[in-house]
Amino acid sequence: MLTDTIFYIGIVLLLTHELDAISSHEWRMFPFIHRLEESLGYRIFVILHIPLLLLIFWAITHSSESMRYRFQIIMDIFLILHLGIHYLFRSHPKNEFTGTFSLSLIVLTAMVGATHLILLFFG
C-alpha cells in the first residue's frame, strides 16, 4: 500500500511538472516543435500529452498485476532519467526551468521515482 502511494506521488509530481512546463514554455526546447510559430508549438505540446496521459492512466489501471508492475518500473526509470534530461538541457538558451520551484519539482520527482524503485526491489 505504501509503495503504491509513493508511486502515485511520483506520477502526481510528474503531472505537476508538466503543468509547470506549460508556463516554462518547454516546447521551445523540443526538436521540431521549437521551430513552429509560438501558439502552434504550444498547442502541439499540449496535444501530445493526450496520448501520453492516456497511456499512463491505462497502465496504472490495467487489470494485469504484472503489467502494472512492469509499468511502474518503466515509469520509475523515466522519472530518474527525466532529471538527467533536464540536467543536460540546463544551459539551453530557451530553458526556463531555472527557479527553485521548477527545479524542486524535477528533483523531487526523480527522488520519489528512485525511492519507489528501491522499494519495489528491496522493500
PDB file of C-alpha atoms in Angstrom:
ATOM      1  CA  MET A   1       0.000   0.000   0.000  1.00  0.00           C
ATOM      2  CA  LEU A   2       2.743   2.484   0.961  1.00  0.00           C
ATOM      3  CA  THR A   3       4.715   1.510  -2.134  1.00  0.00           C
ATOM      4  CA  ASP A   4       1.712   2.234  -4.376  1.00  0.00           C
ATOM      5  CA  THR A   5       1.163   5.577  -2.649  1.00  0.00           C
ATOM      6  CA  ILE A   6       4.774   6.550  -3.307  1.00  0.00           C
ATOM      7  CA  PHE A   7       4.367   5.572  -6.970  1.00  0.00           C
ATOM      8  CA  TYR A   8       1.237   7.723  -7.264  1.00  0.00           C
ATOM      9  CA  ILE A   9       3.083  10.639  -5.656  1.00  0.00           C
ATOM     10  CA  GLY A  10       5.713  10.283  -8.385  1.00  0.00           C
ATOM     11  CA  ILE A  11       3.037  10.353 -11.094  1.00  0.00           C
ATOM     12  CA  VAL A  12       1.372  13.393  -9.497  1.00  0.00           C
ATOM     13  CA  LEU A  13       4.717  15.193  -9.258  1.00  0.00           C
ATOM     14  CA  LEU A  14       5.362  14.456 -12.940  1.00  0.00           C
ATOM     15  CA  LEU A  15       1.936  15.799 -13.888  1.00  0.00           C
ATOM     16  CA  THR A  16       2.544  18.879 -11.746  1.00  0.00           C
ATOM     17  CA  HIS A  17       5.876  19.364 -13.519  1.00  0.00           C
ATOM     18  CA  GLU A  18       4.040  19.145 -16.845  1.00  0.00           C
ATOM     19  CA  LEU A  19       1.708  21.928 -15.707  1.00  0.00           C
ATOM     20  CA  ASP A  20       4.787  23.957 -14.815  1.00  0.00           C
ATOM     21  CA  ALA A  21       6.265  23.047 -18.222  1.00  0.00           C
ATOM     22  CA  ILE A  22       3.475  24.989 -19.894  1.00  0.00           C
ATOM     23  CA  SER A  23       4.303  28.189 -18.016  1.00  0.00           C
ATOM     24  CA  SER A  24       8.007  27.497 -18.677  1.00  0.00           C
ATOM     25  CA  HIS A  25       7.421  27.115 -22.436  1.00  0.00           C
ATOM     26  CA  GLU A  26       9.098  23.705 -22.526  1.00  0.00           C
ATOM     27  CA  TRP A  27       8.120  23.144 -26.162  1.00  0.00           C
ATOM     28  CA  ARG A  28      10.728  25.766 -27.097  1.00  0.00           C
ATOM     29  CA  MET A  29      13.422  23.191 -26.249  1.00  0.00           C
ATOM     30  CA  PHE A  30      11.853  20.247 -28.132  1.00  0.00           C
ATOM     31  CA  PRO A  31      13.280  19.259 -31.509  1.00  0.00           C
ATOM     32  CA  PHE A  32      10.987  20.214 -34.397  1.00  0.00           C
ATOM     33  CA  ILE A  33       8.363  21.880 -32.187  1.00  0.00           C
ATOM     34  CA  HIS A  34      10.688  24.756 -31.288  1.00  0.00           C
ATOM     35  CA  ARG A  35      10.753  25.846 -34.938  1.00  0.00           C
ATOM     36  CA  LEU A  36       7.000  26.322 -35.109  1.00  0.00           C
ATOM     37  CA  GLU A  37       5.113  29.529 -34.523  1.00  0.00           C
ATOM     38  CA  GLU A  38       4.667  30.007 -30.756  1.00  0.00           C
ATOM     39  CA  SER A  39       0.943  29.310 -30.456  1.00  0.00           C
ATOM     40  CA  LEU A  40       1.161  26.261 -32.735  1.00  0.00           C
ATOM     41  CA  GLY A  41       4.112  24.888 -30.767  1.00  0.00           C
ATOM     42  CA  TYR A  42       2.137  25.342 -27.546  1.00  0.00           C
ATOM     43  CA  ARG A  43      -0.926  23.557 -28.940  1.00  0.00           C
ATOM     44  CA  ILE A  44       1.114  20.629 -30.285  1.00  0.00           C
ATOM     45  CA  PHE A  45       2.963  20.326 -26.951  1.00  0.00           C
ATOM     46  CA  VAL A  46      -0.351  20.172 -25.085  1.00  0.00           C
ATOM     47  CA  ILE A  47      -1.999  17.807 -27.578  1.00  0.00           C
ATOM     48  CA  LEU A  48       0.954  15.398 -27.414  1.00  0.00           C
ATOM     49  CA  HIS A  49       0.160  14.965 -23.724  1.00  0.00           C
ATOM     50  CA  ILE A  50      -3.213  13.395 -24.557  1.00  0.00           C
ATOM     51  CA  PRO A  51      -1.820  10.019 -25.720  1.00  0.00           C
ATOM     52  CA  LEU A  52       0.887  10.135 -23.042  1.00  0.00           C
ATOM     53  CA  LEU A  53      -1.625  10.678 -20.252  1.00  0.00           C
ATOM     54  CA  LEU A  54      -3.956   8.096 -21.747  1.00  0.00           C
ATOM     55  CA  LEU A  55      -1.104   5.566 -21.710  1.00  0.00           C
ATOM     56  CA  ILE A  56      -0.253   6.390 -18.090  1.00  0.00           C
ATOM     57  CA  PHE A  57      -3.840   6.075 -16.881  1.00  0.00           C
ATOM     58  CA  TRP A  58      -4.400   2.909 -18.926  1.00  0.00           C
ATOM     59  CA  ALA A  59      -1.266   1.293 -17.500  1.00  0.00           C
ATOM     60  CA  ILE A  60      -1.836   2.207 -13.849  1.00  0.00           C
ATOM     61  CA  THR A  61      -5.361   0.791 -14.002  1.00  0.00           C
ATOM     62  CA  HIS A  62      -4.551  -2.262 -16.119  1.00  0.00           C
ATOM     63  CA  SER A  63      -6.180  -5.477 -14.932  1.00  0.00           C
ATOM     64  CA  SER A  64      -2.886  -7.383 -15.044  1.00  0.00           C
ATOM     65  CA  GLU A  65      -0.798  -7.001 -11.905  1.00  0.00           C
ATOM     66  CA  SER A  66       2.267  -7.999 -13.913  1.00  0.00           C
ATOM     67  CA  MET A  67       1.592  -5.231 -16.439  1.00  0.00           C
ATOM     68  CA  ARG A  68       1.162  -2.632 -13.671  1.00  0.00           C
ATOM     69  CA  TYR A  69       4.384  -3.806 -12.002  1.00  0.00           C
ATOM     70  CA  ARG A  70       6.396  -3.549 -15.244  1.00  0.00           C
ATOM     71  CA  PHE A  71       4.909  -0.139 -15.979  1.00  0.00           C
ATOM     72  CA  GLN A  72       5.864   1.090 -12.515  1.00  0.00           C
ATOM     73  CA  ILE A  73       9.469   0.044 -13.120  1.00  0.00           C
ATOM     74  CA  ILE A  74       9.498   1.791 -16.502  1.00  0.00           C
ATOM     75  CA  MET A  75       7.977   4.959 -15.031  1.00  0.00           C
ATOM     76  CA  ASP A  76      10.422   4.986 -12.110  1.00  0.00           C
ATOM     77  CA  ILE A  77      13.337   4.731 -14.522  1.00  0.00           C
ATOM     78  CA  PHE A  78      11.838   7.516 -16.637  1.00  0.00           C
ATOM     79  CA  LEU A  79      11.360   9.753 -13.579  1.00  0.00           C
ATOM     80  CA  ILE A  80      15.048   9.333 -12.775  1.00  0.00           C
ATOM     81  CA  LEU A  81      16.222   9.808 -16.385  1.00  0.00           C
ATOM     82  CA  HIS A  82      13.935  12.827 -16.705  1.00  0.00           C
ATOM     83  CA  LEU A  83      16.133  14.616 -14.165  1.00  0.00           C
ATOM     84  CA  GLY A  84      19.151  13.737 -16.303  1.00  0.00           C
ATOM     85  CA  ILE A  85      17.491  15.142 -19.406  1.00  0.00           C
ATOM     86  CA  HIS A  86      16.794  18.424 -17.629  1.00  0.00           C
ATOM     87  CA  TYR A  87      20.384  18.461 -16.380  1.00  0.00           C
ATOM     88  CA  LEU A  88      21.673  18.049 -19.945  1.00  0.00           C
ATOM     89  CA  PHE A  89      19.434  20.903 -21.135  1.00  0.00           C
ATOM     90  CA  ARG A  90      20.264  23.212 -18.211  1.00  0.00           C
ATOM     91  CA  SER A  91      22.276  25.525 -20.498  1.00  0.00           C
ATOM     92  CA  HIS A  92      19.799  25.511 -23.367  1.00  0.00           C
ATOM     93  CA  PRO A  93      19.083  29.140 -24.310  1.00  0.00           C
ATOM     94  CA  LYS A  94      15.312  28.551 -24.108  1.00  0.00           C
ATOM     95  CA  ASN A  95      15.408  26.750 -20.745  1.00  0.00           C
ATOM     96  CA  GLU A  96      13.067  28.475 -18.295  1.00  0.00           C
ATOM     97  CA  PHE A  97      13.270  25.769 -15.595  1.00  0.00           C
ATOM     98  CA  THR A  98      15.678  27.837 -13.546  1.00  0.00           C
ATOM     99  CA  GLY A  99      13.657  28.771 -10.474  1.00  0.00           C
ATOM    100  CA  THR A 100      13.642  26.916  -7.193  1.00  0.00           C
ATOM    101  CA  PHE A 101      10.034  25.778  -7.653  1.00  0.00           C
ATOM    102  CA  SER A 102      10.581  24.220 -11.098  1.00  0.00           C
ATOM    103  CA  LEU A 103      13.885  22.629 -10.178  1.00  0.00           C
ATOM    104  CA  SER A 104      12.460  21.272  -6.917  1.00  0.00           C
ATOM    105  CA  LEU A 105       9.618  19.563  -8.797  1.00  0.00           C
ATOM    106  CA  ILE A 106      12.080  17.940 -11.209  1.00  0.00           C
ATOM    107  CA  VAL A 107      14.469  16.752  -8.484  1.00  0.00           C
ATOM    108  CA  LEU A 108      11.710  15.603  -6.139  1.00  0.00           C
ATOM    109  CA  THR A 109      10.073  13.622  -8.949  1.00  0.00           C
ATOM    110  CA  ALA A 110      13.353  11.765  -9.565  1.00  0.00           C
ATOM    111  CA  MET A 111      13.861  11.148  -5.847  1.00  0.00           C
ATOM    112  CA  VAL A 112      10.371   9.682  -5.489  1.00  0.00           C
ATOM    113  CA  GLY A 113      10.926   7.502  -8.574  1.00  0.00           C
ATOM    114  CA  ALA A 114      14.212   6.221  -7.148  1.00  0.00           C
ATOM    115  CA  THR A 115      12.630   5.592  -3.743  1.00  0.00           C
ATOM    116  CA  HIS A 116       9.777   3.646  -5.305  1.00  0.00           C
ATOM    117  CA  LEU A 117      12.146   1.605  -7.452  1.00  0.00           C
ATOM    118  CA  ILE A 118      14.237   0.712  -4.406  1.00  0.00           C
ATOM    119  CA  LEU A 119      11.105  -0.320  -2.504  1.00  0.00           C
ATOM    120  CA  LEU A 120       9.941  -2.495  -5.422  1.00  0.00           C
ATOM    121  CA  PHE A 121      13.208  -4.397  -5.500  1.00  0.00           C
ATOM    122  CA  PHE A 122      14.250  -4.382  -1.844  1.00  0.00           C
ATOM    123  CA  GLY A 123      11.184  -3.440   0.191  1.00  0.00           C
TER     124      GLY A 123
END
